[in-house]
Coordinates of C-alpha atoms and ligand atoms in Angstrom, one line a residue:
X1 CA 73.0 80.4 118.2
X2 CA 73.1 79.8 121.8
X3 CA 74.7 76.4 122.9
X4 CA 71.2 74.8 123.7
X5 CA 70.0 76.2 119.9
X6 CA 73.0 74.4 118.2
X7 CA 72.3 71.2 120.7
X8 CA 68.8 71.2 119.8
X9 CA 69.4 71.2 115.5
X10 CA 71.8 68.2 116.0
X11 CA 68.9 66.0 117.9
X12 CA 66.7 66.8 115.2
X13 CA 69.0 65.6 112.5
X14 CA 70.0 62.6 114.4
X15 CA 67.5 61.0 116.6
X16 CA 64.0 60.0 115.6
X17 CA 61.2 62.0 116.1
X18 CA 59.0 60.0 118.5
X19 CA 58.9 62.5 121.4
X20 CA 58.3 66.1 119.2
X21 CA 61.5 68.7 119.6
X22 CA 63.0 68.3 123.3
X23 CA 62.1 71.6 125.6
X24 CA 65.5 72.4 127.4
X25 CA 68.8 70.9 126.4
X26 CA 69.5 69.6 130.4
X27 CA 73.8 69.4 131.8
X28 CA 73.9 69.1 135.1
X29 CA 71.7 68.1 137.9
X30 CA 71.3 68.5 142.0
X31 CA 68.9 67.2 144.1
X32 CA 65.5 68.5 142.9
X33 CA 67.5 71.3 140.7
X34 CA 68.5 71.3 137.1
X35 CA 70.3 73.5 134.5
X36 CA 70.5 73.8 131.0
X37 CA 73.2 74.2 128.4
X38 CA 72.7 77.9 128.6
X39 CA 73.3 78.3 132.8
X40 CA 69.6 78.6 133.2
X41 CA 68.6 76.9 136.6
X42 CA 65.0 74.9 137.1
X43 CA 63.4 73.4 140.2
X44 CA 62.5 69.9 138.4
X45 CA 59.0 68.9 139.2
X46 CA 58.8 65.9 137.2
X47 CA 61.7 64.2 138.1
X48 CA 62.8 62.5 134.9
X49 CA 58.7 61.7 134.8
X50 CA 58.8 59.9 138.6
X51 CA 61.8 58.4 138.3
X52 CA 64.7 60.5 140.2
X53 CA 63.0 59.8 143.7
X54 CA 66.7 61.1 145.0
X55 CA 67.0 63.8 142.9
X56 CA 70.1 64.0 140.5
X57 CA 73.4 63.3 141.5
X58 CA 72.3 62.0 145.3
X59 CA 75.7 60.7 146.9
X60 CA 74.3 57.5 148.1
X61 CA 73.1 56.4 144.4
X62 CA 76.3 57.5 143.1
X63 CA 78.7 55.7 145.4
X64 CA 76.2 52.8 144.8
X65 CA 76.5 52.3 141.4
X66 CA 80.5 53.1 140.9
X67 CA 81.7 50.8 143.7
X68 CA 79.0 48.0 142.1
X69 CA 80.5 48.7 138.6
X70 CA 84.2 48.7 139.8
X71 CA 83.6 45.5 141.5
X72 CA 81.2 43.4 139.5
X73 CA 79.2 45.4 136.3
X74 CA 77.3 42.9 134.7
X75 CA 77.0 39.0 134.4
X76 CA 74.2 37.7 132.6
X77 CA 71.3 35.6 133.6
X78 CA 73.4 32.3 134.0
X79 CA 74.8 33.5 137.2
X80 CA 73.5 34.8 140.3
X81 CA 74.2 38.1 142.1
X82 CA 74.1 39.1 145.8
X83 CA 72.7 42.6 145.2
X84 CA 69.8 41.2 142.4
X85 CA 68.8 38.3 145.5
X86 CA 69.0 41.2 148.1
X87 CA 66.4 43.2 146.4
X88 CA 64.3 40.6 145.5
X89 CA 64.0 40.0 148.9
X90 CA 63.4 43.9 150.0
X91 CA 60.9 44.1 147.5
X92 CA 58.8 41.0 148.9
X93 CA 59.4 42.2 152.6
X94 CA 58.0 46.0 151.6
X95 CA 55.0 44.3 149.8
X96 CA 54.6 42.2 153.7
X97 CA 55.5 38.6 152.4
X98 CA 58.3 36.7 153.6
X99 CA 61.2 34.4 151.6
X100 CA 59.2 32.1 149.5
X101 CA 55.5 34.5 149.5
X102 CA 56.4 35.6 146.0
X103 CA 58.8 36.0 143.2
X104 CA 60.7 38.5 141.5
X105 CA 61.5 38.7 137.9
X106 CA 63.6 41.8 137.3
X107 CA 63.5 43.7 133.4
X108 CA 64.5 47.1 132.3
X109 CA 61.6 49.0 132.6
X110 CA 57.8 49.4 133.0
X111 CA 56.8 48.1 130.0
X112 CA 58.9 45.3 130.1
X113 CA 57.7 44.7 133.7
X114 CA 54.0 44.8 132.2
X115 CA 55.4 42.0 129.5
X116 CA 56.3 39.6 131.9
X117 CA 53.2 40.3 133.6
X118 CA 51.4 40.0 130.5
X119 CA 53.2 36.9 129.6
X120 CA 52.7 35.1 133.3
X121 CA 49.1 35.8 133.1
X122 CA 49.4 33.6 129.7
X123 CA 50.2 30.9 132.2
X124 CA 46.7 30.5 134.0
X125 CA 46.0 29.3 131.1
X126 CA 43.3 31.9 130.0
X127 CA 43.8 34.6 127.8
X128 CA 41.0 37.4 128.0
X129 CA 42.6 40.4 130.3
X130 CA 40.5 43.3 131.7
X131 CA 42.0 46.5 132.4
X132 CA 41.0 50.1 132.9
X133 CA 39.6 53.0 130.5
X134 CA 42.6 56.1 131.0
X135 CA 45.1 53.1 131.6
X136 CA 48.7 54.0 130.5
X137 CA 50.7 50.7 131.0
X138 CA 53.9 51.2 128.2
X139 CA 54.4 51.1 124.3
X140 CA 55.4 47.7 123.7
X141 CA 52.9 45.7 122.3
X142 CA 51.6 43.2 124.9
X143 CA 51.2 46.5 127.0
X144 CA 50.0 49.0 124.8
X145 CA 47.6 46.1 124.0
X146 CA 46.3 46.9 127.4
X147 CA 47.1 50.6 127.0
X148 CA 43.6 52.8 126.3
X149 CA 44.4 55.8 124.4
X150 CA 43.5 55.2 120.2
X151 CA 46.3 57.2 119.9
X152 CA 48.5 55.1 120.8
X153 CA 47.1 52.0 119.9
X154 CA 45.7 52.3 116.4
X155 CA 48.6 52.8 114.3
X156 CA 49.9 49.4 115.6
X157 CA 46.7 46.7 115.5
X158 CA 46.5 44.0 115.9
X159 CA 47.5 44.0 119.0
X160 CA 48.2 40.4 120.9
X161 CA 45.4 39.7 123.7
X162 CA 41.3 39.8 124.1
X163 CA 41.3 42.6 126.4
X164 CA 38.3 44.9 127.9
X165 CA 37.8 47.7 129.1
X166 CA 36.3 48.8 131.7
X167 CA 35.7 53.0 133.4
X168 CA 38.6 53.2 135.9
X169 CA 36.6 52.7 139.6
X170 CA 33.3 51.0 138.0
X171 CA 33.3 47.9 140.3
X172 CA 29.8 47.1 138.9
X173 CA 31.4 47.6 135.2
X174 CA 34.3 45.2 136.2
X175 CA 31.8 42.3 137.8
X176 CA 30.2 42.5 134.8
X177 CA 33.5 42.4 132.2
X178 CA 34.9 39.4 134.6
X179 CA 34.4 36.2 133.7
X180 CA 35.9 32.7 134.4
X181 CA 38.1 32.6 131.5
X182 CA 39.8 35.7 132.6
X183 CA 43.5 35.7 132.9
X184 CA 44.1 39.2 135.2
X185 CA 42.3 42.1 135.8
X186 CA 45.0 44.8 135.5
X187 CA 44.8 48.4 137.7
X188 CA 46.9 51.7 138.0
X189 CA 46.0 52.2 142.2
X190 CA 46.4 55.7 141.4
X191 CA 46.6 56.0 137.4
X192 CA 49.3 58.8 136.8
X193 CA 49.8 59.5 133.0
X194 CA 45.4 60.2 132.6
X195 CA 46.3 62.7 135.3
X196 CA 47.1 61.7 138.7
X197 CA 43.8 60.2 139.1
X198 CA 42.6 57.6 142.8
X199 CA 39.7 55.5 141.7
X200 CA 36.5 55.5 144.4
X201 CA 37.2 54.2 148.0
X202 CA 36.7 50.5 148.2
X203 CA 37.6 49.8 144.5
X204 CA 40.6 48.0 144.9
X205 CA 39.3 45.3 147.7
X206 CA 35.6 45.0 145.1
X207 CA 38.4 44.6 142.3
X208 CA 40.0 41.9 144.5
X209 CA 36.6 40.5 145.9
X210 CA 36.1 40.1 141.9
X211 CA 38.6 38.7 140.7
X212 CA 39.0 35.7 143.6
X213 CA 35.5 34.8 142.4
X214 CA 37.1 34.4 138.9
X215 CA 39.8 32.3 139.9
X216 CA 41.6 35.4 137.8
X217 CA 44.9 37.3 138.5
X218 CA 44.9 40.9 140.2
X219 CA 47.6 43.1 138.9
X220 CA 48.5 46.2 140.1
X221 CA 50.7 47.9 137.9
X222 CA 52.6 50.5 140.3
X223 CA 55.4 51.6 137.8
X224 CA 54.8 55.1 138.5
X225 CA 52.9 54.9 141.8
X226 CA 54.7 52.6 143.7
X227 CA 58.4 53.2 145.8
X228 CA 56.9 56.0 147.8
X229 CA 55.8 58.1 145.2
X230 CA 52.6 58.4 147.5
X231 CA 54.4 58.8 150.8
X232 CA 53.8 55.1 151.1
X233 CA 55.8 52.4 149.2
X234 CA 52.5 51.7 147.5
X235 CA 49.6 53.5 146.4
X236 CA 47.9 50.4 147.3
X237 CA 48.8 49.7 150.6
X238 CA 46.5 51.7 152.4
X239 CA 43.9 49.5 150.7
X240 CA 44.6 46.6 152.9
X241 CA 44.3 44.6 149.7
X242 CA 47.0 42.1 148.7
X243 CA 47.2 41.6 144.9
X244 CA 48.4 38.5 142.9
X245 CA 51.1 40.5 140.9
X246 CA 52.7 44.4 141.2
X247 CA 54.5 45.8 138.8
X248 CA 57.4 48.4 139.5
X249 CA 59.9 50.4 137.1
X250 CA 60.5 54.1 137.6
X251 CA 61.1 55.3 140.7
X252 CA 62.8 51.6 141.6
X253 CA 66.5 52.5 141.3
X254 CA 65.7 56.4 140.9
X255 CA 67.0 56.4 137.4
X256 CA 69.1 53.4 136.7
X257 CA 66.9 51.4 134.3
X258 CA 65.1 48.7 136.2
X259 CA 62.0 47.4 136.3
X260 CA 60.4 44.4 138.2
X261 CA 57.4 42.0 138.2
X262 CA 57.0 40.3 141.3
X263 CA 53.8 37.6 141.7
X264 CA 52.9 37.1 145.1
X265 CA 51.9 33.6 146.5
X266 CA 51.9 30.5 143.5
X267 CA 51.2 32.7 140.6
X268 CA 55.3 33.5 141.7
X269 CA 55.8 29.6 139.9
X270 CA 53.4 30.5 136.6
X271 CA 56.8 31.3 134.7
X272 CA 59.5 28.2 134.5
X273 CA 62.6 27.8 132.8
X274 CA 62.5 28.6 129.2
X275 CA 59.2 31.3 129.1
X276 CA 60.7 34.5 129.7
X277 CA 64.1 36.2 129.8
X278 CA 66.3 39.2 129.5
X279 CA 69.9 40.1 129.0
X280 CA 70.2 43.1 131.2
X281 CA 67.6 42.8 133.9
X282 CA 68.6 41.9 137.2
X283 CA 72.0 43.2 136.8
X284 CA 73.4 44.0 139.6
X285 CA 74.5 47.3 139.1
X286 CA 71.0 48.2 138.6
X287 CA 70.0 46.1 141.8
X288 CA 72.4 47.8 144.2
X289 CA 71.4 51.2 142.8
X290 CA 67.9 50.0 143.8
X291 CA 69.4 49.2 147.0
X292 CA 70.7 52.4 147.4
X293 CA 67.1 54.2 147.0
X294 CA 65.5 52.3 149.3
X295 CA 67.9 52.4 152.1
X296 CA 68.3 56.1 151.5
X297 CA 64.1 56.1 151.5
X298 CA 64.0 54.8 154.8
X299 CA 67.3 56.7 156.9
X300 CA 66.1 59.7 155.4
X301 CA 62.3 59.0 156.1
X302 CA 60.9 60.3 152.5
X303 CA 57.9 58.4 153.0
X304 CA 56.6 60.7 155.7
X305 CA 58.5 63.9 154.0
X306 CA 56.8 63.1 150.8
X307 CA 53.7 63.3 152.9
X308 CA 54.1 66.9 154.2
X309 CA 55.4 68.4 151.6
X310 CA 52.5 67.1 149.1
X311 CA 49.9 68.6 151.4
X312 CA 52.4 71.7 151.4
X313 CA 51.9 71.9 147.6
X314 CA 48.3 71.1 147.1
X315 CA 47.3 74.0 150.0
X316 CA 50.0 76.2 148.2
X317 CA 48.7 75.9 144.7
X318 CA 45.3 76.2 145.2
X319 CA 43.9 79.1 143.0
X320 CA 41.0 80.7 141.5
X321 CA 42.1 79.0 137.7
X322 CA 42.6 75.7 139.8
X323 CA 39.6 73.6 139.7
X324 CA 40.6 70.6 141.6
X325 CA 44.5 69.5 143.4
X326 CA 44.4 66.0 144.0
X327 CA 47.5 64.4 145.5
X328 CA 48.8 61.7 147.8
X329 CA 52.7 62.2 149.2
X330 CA 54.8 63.4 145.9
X331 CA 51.9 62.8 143.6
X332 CA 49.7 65.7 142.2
X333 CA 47.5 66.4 140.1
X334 CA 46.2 69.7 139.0
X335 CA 43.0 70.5 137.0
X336 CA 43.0 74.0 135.2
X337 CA 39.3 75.7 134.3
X338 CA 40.5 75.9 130.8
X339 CA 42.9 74.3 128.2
X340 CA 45.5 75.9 129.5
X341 CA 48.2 73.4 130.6
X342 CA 50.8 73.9 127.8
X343 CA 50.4 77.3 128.7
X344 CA 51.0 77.2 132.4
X345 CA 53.7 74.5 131.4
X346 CA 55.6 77.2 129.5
X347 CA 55.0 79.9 131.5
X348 CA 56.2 77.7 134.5
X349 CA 59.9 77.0 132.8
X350 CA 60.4 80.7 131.7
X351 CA 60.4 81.1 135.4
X352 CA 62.3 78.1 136.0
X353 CA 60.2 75.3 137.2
X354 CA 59.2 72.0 135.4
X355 CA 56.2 70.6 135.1
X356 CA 54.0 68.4 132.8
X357 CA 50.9 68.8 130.5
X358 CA 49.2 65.2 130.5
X359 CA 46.6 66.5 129.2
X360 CA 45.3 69.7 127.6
X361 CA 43.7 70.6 131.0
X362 CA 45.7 69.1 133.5
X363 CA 49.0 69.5 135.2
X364 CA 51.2 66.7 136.9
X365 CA 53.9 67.3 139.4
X366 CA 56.3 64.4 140.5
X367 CA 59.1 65.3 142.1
X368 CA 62.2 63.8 143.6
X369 CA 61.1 62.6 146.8
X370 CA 64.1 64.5 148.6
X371 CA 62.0 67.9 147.1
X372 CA 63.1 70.9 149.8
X373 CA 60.5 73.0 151.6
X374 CA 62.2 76.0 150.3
X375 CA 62.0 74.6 146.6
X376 CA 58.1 74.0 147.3
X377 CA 57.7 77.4 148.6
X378 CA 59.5 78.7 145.0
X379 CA 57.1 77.0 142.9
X380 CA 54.2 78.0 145.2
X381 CA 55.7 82.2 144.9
X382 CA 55.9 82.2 141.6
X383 CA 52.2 80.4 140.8
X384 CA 49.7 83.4 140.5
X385 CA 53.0 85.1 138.1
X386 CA 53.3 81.6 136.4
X387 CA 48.9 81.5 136.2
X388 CA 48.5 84.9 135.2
X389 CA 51.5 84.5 132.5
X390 CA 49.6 81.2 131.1
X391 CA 45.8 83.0 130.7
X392 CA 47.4 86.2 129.5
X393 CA 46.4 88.3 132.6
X394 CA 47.9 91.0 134.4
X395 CA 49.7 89.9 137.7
X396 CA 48.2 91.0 140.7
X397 CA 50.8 89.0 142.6
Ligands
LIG1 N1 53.0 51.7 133.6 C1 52.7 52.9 134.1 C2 51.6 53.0 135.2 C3 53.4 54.0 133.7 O1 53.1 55.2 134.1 C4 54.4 53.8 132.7 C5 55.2 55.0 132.1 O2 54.8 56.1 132.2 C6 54.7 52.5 132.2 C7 54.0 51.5 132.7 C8 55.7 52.3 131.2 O3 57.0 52.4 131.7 P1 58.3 52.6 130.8 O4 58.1 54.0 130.2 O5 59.4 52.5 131.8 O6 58.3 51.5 129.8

């Protein structure tokens, strides 16, 4: 039994089964590299699922975090930190408002940012929400309740809210659905776990247009598209549009759990003393590893790196079994011409590289934003070997 075999038989007798048998038993990390318990070594292009924008084991997280922990680890919401304030105030300036244009309520991940989300919407006063068909927004209730697959959903109705939904980029479904007893209109810019999928141009500004008519909240969740994942700190930024509430997690503190819900203008006062709170979030270990990714995101420039090596990828990968690569920065999508992504998936690590299957036809790549050229050029040699491996072909590579 190797060491990733006998590894693998003590995860199955001891932790529950909710994410199937694990793929690789994982050690030691470097940048964009990974290797398992049996030496093997994998160019990681999912990135702990879009949340090692630095990579593993980046210097400037790691001095971060231990000199925050060796000087002040964890305090509770009672007290106030310098590193939690600091951030709150990066994360306003990056979304263009000033002290007192918004507030920040930091939590522990995305789902947990959605729930405060959720729970400020609560505040308008209104309780029917609107969000998208394909929306993936996290598995605790008040999200999953906004969450579209059955799947997911079904085995745990009743689930709290009056929500509809509407086809992701239907502005004339989403006039319709929207109403003046609507709390928010919730929207993935770019929505990653359906498949790395951009609504039509001019959706996000009808979907604000929209909702201001309402008087109802627009929320872009940007848990997994947001903190440069799309060579710009937000998918929606390009939009022009400013929404009422964005939600971040992920990618935030590049795999220190953190998430955040920050509401721009007054909704930032819908939640007062006594209506939401956490233990952990905002701790300011978490907050100065945040710290630590942005001011490494902007010395290094991994906005505009993220950028070219994304349009490096999707003119690299483009094949005859490849339908359609869509991508912004660091995030790509893939569609095969056949089920074959669990294939390609597999065929992929036994050459070591990781990807993702989010669905049976599509491929998602999100890798730490500090992703080499040479570790692009890898995956992008071994893809006809990894294609023709997949659909059982010869390899004319
Ligand atoms: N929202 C979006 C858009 C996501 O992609 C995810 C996770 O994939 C979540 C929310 C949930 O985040 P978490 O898994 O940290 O709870």
């Amino acid at each position: 039994m190797t060491d990733s075999q006998a590894l693998k038989a003590r995860y199955a007798d001891s932790l529950m089964n909710t994410f199937g048998p694990p793929k690789l038993v994982l050690t030691k990390g470097e940048g964009a590299v990974v290797w398992d318990a049996d030496g093997n070594r994998y160019v990681d292009f999912l990135g702990g699922i879009a949340v090692n924008a630095l990579g593993h084991a980046h210097p400037a997280l790691v001095a971060a975090v231990t000199e925050q922990m060796s000087t002040l680890g964890h305090v509770s919401n009672f007290f106030a930190t310098e590193p939690q304030v600091r951030l709150a105030e990066r994360l306003l300036a990056l979304l263009g408002v000033g002290a007192g244009g918004g507030k920040v309520f930091f939590a522990n991940s995305g789902t947990e940012a959605n729930e405060a989300a959720f729970k400020l919407s609560r505040r308008t006063g209104r309780t029917h929400l609107v969000a998208m068909e394909g929306a993936f927004h996290g598995r605790t209730t008040g999200a999953l309740a906004l969450t579209s697959k059955a799947a997911y959903r079904e085995p745990f109705e009743p689930l709290p809210g009056d929500v509809t939904f509407v086809p992701y980029g239907d502005a004339d479904a989403l006039a319709a659905a929207v109403t003046d007893k609507t709390a928010a209109v919730v929207i993935e810019p770019v929505q990653g776990e359906a498949g790395v999928l951009f609504p039509p141009e001019g959706f996000l500004a009808r979907a604000r247009e929209i909702t201001a008519a309402h008087g109802a909240l627009l929320w872009f969740d940007e848990v997994q598209s947001g903190m440069g994942r799309t060579g710009a700190w937000f998918a929606h930024t390009a939009s022009g549009v400013t929404p009422d509430v964005v939600t971040l997690a992920k990618g935030l503190a590049g795999g220190f759990p953190i998430g955040a819900c920050i509401a721009l203008g007054t909704s930032g006062e819908l939640l007062g003393p006594g209506n939401h709170g956490t233990t952990f979030g905002g701790n300011p270990v978490a907050a100065a590893a945040a710290l630590a990714v942005i001011d490494t995101i902007e010395k290094d420039d991994l906005l505009a790196h993220a950028t070219r090596l994304g349009e490096r990828l999707r003119a690299g990968l483009a094949h005859p079994h490849v339908a359609e690569v869509r991508g912004q920065g660091l995030f790509l999508g893939l569609d095969l011409d056949a089920d074959k992504a669990a294939e390609v998936v597999q065929a992929a690590q036994e050459r070591g590289f990781i990807l993702n299957a989010c669905t049976p036809q599509r491929i998602r790549m999100v890798p730490p934003l500090v992703l080499t050229e040479e570790q692009a050029d890898e995956l992008v040699a071994a893809w006809p070997s990894i294609l023709a491996a997949a659909y059982g072909e010869a390899d004319a590579s």
